[in-house]
Short mmCIF file of C-alpha atoms and ligand atoms in Angstrom, two decimals:
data_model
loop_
_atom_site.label_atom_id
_atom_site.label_comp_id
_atom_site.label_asym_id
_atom_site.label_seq_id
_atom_site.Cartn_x
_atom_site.Cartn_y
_atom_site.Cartn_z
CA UNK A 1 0.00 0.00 0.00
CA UNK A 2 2.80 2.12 1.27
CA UNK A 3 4.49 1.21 -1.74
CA UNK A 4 2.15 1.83 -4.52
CA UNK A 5 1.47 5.26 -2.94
CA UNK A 6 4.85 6.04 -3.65
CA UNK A 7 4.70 4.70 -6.96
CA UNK A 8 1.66 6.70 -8.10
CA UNK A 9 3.61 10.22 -7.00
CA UNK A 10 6.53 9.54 -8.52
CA UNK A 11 4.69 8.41 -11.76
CA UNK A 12 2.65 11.85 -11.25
CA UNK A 13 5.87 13.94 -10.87
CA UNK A 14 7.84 12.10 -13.66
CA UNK A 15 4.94 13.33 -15.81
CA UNK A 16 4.54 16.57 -14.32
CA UNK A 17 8.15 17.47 -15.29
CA UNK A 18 8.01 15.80 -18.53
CA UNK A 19 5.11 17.92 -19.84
CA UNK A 20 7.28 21.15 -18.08
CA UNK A 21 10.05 19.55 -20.58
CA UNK A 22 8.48 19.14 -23.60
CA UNK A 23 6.48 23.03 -22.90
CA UNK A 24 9.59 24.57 -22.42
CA UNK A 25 11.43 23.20 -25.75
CA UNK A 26 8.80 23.96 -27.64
CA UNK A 27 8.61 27.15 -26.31
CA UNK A 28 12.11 27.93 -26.97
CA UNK A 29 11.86 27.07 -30.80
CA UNK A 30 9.09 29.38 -31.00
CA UNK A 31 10.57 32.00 -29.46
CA UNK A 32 14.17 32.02 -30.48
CA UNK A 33 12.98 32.70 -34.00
CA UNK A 34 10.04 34.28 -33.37
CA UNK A 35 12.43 37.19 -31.34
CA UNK A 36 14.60 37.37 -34.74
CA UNK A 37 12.05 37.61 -37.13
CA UNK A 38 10.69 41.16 -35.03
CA UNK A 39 13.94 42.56 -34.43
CA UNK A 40 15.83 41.50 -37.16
CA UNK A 41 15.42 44.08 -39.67
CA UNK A 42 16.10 46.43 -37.25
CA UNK A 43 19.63 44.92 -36.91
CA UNK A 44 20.35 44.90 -39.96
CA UNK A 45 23.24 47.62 -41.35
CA UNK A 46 23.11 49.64 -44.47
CA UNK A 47 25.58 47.68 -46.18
CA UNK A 48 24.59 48.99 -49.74
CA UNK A 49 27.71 50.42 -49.96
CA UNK A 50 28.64 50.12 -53.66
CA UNK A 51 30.44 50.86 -56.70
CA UNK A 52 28.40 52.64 -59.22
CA UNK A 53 29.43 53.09 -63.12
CA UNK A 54 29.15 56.63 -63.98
CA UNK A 55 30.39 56.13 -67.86
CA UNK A 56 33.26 56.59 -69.82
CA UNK A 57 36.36 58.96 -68.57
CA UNK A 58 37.08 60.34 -72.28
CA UNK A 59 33.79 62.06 -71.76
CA UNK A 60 35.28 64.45 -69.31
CA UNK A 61 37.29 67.39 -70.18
CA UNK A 62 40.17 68.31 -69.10
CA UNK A 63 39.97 71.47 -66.36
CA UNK A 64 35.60 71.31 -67.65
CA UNK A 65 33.34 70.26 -64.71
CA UNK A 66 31.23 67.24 -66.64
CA UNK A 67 27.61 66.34 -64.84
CA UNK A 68 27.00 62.53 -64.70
CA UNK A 69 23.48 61.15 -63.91
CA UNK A 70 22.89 57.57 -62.62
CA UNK A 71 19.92 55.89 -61.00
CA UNK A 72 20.49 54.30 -57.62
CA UNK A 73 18.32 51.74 -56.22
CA UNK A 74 17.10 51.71 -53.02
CA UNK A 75 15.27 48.86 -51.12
CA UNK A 76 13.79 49.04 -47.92
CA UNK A 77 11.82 46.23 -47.21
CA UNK A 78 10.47 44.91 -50.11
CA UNK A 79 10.01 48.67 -51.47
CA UNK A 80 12.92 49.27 -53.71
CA UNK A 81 12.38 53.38 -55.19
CA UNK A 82 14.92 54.56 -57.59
CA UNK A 83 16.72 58.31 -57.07
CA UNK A 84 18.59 59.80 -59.41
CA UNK A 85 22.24 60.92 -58.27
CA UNK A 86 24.08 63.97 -59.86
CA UNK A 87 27.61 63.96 -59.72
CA UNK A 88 30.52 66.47 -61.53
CA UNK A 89 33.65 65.09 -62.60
CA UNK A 90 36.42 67.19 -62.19
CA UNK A 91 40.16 65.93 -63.52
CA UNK A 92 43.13 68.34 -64.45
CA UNK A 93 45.32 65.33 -65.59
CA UNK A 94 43.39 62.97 -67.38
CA UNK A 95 44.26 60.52 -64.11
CA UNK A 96 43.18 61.50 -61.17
CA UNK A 97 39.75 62.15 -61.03
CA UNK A 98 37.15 64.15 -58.62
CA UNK A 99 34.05 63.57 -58.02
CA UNK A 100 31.90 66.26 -56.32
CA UNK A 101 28.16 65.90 -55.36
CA UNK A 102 25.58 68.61 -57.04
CA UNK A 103 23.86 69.06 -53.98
CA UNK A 104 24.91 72.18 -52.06
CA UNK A 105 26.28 71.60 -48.58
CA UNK A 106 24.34 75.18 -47.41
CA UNK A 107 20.74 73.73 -47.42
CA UNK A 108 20.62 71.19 -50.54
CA UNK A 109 19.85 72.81 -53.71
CA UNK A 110 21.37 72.01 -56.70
CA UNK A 111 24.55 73.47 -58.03
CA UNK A 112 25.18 74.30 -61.19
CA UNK A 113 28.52 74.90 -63.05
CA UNK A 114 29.24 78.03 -65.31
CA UNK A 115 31.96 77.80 -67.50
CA UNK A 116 32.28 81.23 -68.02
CA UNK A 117 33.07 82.44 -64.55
CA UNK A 118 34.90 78.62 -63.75
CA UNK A 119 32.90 78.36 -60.39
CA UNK A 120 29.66 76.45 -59.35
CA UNK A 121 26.72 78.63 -58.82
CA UNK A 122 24.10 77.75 -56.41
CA UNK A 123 20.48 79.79 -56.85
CA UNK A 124 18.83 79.56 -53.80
CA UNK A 125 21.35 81.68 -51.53
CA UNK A 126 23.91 83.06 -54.70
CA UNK A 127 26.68 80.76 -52.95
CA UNK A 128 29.90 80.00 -55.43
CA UNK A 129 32.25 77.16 -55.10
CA UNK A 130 35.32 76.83 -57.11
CA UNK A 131 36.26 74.01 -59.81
CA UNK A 132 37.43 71.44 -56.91
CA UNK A 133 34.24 72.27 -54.95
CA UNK A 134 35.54 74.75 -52.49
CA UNK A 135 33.34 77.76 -51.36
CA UNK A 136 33.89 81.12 -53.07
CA UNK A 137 30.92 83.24 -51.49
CA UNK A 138 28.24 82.82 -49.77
CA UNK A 139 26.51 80.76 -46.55
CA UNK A 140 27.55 77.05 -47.11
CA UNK A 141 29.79 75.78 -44.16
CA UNK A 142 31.76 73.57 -46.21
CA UNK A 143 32.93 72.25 -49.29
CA UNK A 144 30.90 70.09 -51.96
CA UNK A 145 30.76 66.61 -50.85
CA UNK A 146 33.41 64.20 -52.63
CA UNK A 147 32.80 60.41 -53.59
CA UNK A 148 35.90 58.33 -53.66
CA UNK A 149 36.40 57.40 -57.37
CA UNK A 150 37.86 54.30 -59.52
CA UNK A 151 38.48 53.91 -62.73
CA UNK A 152 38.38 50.51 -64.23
CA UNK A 153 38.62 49.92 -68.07
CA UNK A 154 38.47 53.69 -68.86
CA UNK A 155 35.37 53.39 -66.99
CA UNK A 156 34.64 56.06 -63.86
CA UNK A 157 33.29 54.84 -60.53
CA UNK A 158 32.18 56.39 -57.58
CA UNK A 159 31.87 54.80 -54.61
CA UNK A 160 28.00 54.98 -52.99
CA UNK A 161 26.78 54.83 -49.24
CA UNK A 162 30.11 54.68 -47.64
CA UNK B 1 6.73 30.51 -8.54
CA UNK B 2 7.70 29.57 -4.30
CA UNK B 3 4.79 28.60 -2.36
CA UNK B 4 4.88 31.69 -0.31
CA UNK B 5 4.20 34.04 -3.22
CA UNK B 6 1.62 31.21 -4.98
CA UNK B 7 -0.02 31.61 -1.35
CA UNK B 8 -0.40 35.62 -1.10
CA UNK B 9 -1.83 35.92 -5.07
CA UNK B 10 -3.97 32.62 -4.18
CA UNK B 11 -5.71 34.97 -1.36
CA UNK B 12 -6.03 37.72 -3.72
CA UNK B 13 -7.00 36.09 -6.90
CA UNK B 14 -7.95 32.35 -5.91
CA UNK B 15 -5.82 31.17 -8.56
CA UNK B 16 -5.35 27.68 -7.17
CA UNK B 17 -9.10 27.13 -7.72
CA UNK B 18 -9.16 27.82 -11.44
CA UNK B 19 -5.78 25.89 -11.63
CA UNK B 20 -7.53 22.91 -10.19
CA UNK B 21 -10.33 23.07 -11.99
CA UNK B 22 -8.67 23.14 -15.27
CA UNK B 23 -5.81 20.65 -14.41
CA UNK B 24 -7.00 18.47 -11.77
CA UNK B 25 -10.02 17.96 -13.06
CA UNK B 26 -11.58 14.34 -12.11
CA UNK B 27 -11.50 12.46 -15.66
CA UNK B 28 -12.42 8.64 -16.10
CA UNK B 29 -9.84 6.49 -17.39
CA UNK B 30 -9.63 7.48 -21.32
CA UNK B 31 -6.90 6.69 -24.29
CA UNK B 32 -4.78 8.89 -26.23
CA UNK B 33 -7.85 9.71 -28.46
CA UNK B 34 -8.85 11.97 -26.03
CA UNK B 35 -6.21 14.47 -26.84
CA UNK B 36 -7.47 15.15 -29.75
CA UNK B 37 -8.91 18.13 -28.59
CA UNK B 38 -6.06 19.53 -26.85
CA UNK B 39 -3.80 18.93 -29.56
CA UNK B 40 -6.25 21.24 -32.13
CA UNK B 41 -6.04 23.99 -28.79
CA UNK B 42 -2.38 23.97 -28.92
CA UNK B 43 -2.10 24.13 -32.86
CA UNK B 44 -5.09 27.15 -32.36
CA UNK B 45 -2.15 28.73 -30.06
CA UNK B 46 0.42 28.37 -32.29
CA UNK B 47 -1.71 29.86 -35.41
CA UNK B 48 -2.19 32.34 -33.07
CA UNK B 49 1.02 33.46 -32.72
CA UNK B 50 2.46 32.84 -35.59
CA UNK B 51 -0.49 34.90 -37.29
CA UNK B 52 0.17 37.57 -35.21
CA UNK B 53 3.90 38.02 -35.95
CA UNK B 54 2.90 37.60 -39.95
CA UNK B 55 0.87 40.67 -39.54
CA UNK B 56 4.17 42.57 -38.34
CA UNK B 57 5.41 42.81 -42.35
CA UNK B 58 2.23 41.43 -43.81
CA UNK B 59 0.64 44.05 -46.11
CA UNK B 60 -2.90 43.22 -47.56
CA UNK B 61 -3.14 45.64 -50.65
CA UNK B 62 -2.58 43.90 -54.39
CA UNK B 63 0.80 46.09 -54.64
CA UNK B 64 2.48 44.48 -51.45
CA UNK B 65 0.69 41.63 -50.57
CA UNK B 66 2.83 39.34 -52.61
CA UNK B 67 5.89 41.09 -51.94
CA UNK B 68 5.74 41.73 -48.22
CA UNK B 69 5.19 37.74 -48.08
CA UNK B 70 8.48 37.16 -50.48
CA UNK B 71 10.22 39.65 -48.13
CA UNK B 72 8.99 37.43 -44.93
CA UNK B 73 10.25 34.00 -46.03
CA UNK B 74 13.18 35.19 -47.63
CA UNK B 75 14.50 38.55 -45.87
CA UNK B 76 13.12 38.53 -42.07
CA UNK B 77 15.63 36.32 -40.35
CA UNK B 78 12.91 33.34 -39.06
CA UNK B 79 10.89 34.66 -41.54
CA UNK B 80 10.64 31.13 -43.14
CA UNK B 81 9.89 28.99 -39.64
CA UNK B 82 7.18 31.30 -38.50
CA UNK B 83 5.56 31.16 -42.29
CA UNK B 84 5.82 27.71 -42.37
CA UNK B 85 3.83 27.04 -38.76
CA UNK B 86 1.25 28.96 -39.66
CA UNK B 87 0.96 27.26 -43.30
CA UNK B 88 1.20 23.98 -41.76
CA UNK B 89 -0.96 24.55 -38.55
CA UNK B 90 -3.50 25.60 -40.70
CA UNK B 91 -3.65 22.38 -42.32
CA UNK B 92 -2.80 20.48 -39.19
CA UNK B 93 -5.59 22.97 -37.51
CA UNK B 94 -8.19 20.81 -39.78
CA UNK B 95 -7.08 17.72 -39.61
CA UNK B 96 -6.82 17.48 -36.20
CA UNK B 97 -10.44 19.09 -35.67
CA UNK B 98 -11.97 16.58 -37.65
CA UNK B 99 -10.19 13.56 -35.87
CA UNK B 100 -11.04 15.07 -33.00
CA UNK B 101 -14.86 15.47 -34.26
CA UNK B 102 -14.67 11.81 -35.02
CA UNK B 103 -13.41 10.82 -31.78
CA UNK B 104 -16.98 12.63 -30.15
CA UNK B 105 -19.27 10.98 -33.22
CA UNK B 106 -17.72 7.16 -32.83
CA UNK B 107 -17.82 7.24 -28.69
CA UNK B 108 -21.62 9.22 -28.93
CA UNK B 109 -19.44 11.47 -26.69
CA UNK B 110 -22.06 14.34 -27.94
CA UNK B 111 -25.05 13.03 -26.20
CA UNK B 112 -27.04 14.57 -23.15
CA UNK B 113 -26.01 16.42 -21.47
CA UNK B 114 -23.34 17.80 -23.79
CA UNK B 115 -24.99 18.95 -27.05
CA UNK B 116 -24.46 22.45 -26.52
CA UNK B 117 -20.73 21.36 -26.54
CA UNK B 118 -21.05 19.56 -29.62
CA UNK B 119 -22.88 22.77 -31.38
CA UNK B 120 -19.88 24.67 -30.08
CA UNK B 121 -17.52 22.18 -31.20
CA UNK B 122 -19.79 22.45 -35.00
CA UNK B 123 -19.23 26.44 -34.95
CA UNK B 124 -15.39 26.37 -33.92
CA UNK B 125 -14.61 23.87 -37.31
CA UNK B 126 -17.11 26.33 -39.45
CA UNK B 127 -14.48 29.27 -37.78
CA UNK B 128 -11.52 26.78 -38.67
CA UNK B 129 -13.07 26.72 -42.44
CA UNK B 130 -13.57 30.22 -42.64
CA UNK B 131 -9.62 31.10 -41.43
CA UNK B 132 -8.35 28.27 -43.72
CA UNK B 133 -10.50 30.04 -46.67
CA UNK B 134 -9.79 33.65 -46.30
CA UNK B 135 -5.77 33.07 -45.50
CA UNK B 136 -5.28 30.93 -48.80
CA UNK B 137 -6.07 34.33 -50.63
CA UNK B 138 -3.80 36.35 -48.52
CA UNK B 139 -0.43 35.49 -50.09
CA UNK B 140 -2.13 37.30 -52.76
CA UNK B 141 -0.28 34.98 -55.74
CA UNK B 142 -1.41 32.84 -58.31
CA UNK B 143 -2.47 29.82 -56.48
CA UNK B 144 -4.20 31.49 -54.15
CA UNK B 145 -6.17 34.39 -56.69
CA UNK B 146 -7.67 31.07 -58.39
CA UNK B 147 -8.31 29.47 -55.44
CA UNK B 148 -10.37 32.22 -54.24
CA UNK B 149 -12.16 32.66 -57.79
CA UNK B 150 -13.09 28.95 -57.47
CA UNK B 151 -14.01 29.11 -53.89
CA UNK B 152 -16.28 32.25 -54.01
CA UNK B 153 -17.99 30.55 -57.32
CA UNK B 154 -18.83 27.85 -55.58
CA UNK B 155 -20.50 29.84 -53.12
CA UNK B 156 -21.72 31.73 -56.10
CA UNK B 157 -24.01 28.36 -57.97
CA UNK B 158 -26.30 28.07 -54.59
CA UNK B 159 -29.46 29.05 -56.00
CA UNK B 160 -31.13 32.13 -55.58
CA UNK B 161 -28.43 33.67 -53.13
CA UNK B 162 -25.62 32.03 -54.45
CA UNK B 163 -25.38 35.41 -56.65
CA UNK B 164 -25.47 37.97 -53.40
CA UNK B 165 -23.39 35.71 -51.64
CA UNK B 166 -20.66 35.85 -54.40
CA UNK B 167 -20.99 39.28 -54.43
CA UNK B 168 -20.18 39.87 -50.72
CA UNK B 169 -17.60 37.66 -50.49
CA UNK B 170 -15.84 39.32 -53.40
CA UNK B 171 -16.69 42.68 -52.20
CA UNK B 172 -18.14 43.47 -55.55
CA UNK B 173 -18.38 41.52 -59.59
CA UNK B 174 -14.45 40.31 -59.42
CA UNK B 175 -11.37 39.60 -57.52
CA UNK B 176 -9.99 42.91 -56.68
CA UNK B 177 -8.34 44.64 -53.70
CA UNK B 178 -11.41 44.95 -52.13
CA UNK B 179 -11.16 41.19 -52.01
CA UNK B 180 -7.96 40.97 -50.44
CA UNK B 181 -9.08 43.37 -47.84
CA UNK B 182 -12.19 42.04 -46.61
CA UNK B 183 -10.66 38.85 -46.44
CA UNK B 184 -7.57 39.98 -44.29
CA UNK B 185 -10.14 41.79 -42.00
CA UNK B 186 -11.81 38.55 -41.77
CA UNK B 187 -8.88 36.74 -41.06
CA UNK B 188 -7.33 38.81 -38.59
CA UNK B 189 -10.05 40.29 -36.73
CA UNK B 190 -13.72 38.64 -37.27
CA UNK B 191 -12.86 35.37 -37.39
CA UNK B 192 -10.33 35.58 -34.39
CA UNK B 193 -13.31 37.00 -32.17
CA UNK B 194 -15.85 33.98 -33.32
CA UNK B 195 -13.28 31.32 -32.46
CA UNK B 196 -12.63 32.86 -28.64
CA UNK B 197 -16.18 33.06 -28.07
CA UNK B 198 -17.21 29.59 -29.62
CA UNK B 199 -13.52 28.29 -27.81
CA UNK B 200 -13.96 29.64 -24.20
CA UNK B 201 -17.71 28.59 -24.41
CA UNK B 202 -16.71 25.31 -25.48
CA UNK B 203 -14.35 25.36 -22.78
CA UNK B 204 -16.60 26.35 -20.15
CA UNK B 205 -18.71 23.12 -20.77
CA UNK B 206 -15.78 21.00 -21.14
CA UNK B 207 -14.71 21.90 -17.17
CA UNK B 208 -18.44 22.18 -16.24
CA UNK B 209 -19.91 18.69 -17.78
CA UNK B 210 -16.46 16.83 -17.62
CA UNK B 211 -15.75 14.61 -20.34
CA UNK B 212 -17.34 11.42 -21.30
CA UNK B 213 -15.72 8.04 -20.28
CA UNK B 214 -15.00 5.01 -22.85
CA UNK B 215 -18.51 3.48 -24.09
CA UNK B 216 -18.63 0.25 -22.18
CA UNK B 217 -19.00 -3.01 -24.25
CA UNK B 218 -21.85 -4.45 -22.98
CA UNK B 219 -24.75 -1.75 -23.68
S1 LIG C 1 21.22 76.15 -50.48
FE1 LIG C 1 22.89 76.67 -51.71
S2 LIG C 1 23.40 78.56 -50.91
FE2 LIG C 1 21.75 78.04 -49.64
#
């Protein structure tokens, strides 16, 4: 009698913590990925840093600012929205080349370059910058932006989201 | 949880009593059939959260739908697992509901004084139906746009409302994003509240009547 008392609790424990077991792995494989999948995106880095074609260097002149367009893609999420990037080329050599963003570092218009006075003339706030990007006149605090360049196969590169 | 702090919430809340009532519940001596039932609550749990963490990138408009699903299984770290459970337990959700409902018809475990719990029982697979139905659309590709034309003509030949029915379903003459809408809404938010009222009903007679022991052999 004594016995079988036993028996029966230890059968009821045995269970008790085998159900506990079982609860508690499945509840870990649930929740190990189920923890990823919310914050993953939110760990992920913008690693779209990348080389980007621009075209062919014989199409810049030597000591003539030449504007390049290209279309970036950008995907966040599963949204991917093209933007167009500007960018002048600037070379004195014919080997080492600059590139300078269009977008003025004052409050983000668009620069434009005027051969006849050899600077970069910016509308909204009559700011100048100089062939290499450099400010002349006016309010913005620093020079235009530079991308890091390569060129590969006559081909000019600039280097994106770094 | 140590017995001191189980004892101060227990004279606060009485949770022992609803513990006991759920889990130590007298039961007659009964066979793995009877977990049946159990089995479809946990796989309910499961859709349950699993559905709910879908909805976190899920979009249900005709431009995203597909996409935000692509960008689940193959972007969202887990994205895959969490898919796959609830594409699974939906199946598994049915199966196991029926075998279940089986279990009840071959034992006569329906009869007085548990018919209500049978009707319950009746409602929660119609629920199961409906969420197995309105999800197939939701990945929004082409399997599931011709499932859903098929499905909602079928509703469609019944005579004489077969037409309005269609109609509603669709939200209007065709498959559009109206579809997809309605049926996500459906999905996430009527059917949910059907199923929880049918379940803790169900529930409730469950724990009240107590379950029905092996049909003897000799009746
Ligand atoms: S934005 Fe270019 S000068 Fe102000």
């Amino acid at each position: 009698m004594e016995e079988k008392e036993k028996n029966q609790l230890s059968r009821r424990n045995f269970l008790a913590i085998a159900t506990g077991a079982i609860g508690a792995v499945i509840g870990v494989v649930m929740a190990v990925p189920a923890v990823a999948y919310v914050i993953g995106p939110a760990l992920q880095r913008r690693t779209d840093e990348n080389w980007v074609r621009l075209g062919s260097t014989s199409k810049v002149e030597l000591g003539n600012p030449t504007l390049f367009k290209t279309i970036v893609e950008n995907q966040t999420g599963w949204i991917v929205t093209e933007e167009e990037v500007s960018v002048y080329v600037v070379t004195e050599d014919g080997r080492e080349y600059i590139a300078l963003s269009n977008i003025c570092t004052h409050l983000g218009c668009r620069v434009r370059w005027i051969s006849d006075q050899g600077q970069y003339f910016c509308p909204c706030h009559n700011a100048a910058f100089d062939e290499l990007g450099l400010v002349v006149t006016g309010p913005p605090p620093r020079p235009l932006d530079r991308y890091e360049t390569k060129v590969e196969d006559d081909q000019l590169y600039i280097l994106l989201g770094g | 949880m140590s017995v001191g702090f189980g004892n101060w919430l227990d004279e606060r809340i009485g949770w022992r009593k609803v513990w006991d009532a759920i889990f130590l519940r007298k039961i007659p001596k009964v066979n793995w059939l009877y977990t049946l039932g159990s089995a479809t609550l946990f796989v309910a749990l499961l859709q349950g959260i699993t559905g709910i963490l879908l909805t976190i990138y899920y979009v249900p408009t005709p431009d995203h739908a597909y996409d935000s699903v692509v960008f689940i299984t193959t972007q969202v770290p887990g994205g895959w697992f969490i898919r796959g459970v609830h594409s699974w337990g939906a199946s598994a959700m049915v199966l196991l509901s029926v075998l279940h409902m089986v279990r009840v018809i071959m034992y006569g475990a329906y009869k007085y004084p548990r018919e209500v719990t049978w009707f319950t029982g009746v409602g929660l697979l119609l629920a199961t139906m409906g969420f197995g139905f309105t999800g197939y659309l939701l990945p929004w590709d082409q399997k599931a746009y011709w499932a859903t034309i098929v499905g909602t003509r079928i509703a469609g030949v019944a005579p004489f409302i077969g037409e309005p029915i269609l109609r509603i379903m669709r939200g209007g003459e065709d498959l559009s994003a109206v579809t997809l809408a309605r049926f996500f809404g459906t999905h996430v938010w009527v059917l949910p509240t059907i199923l929880l009222l049918f379940l803790g009903f169900h529930m409730y007679l469950v724990i009240r009547l107590g379950i029905s022991a092996v049909p003897g052999k000799e009746e």
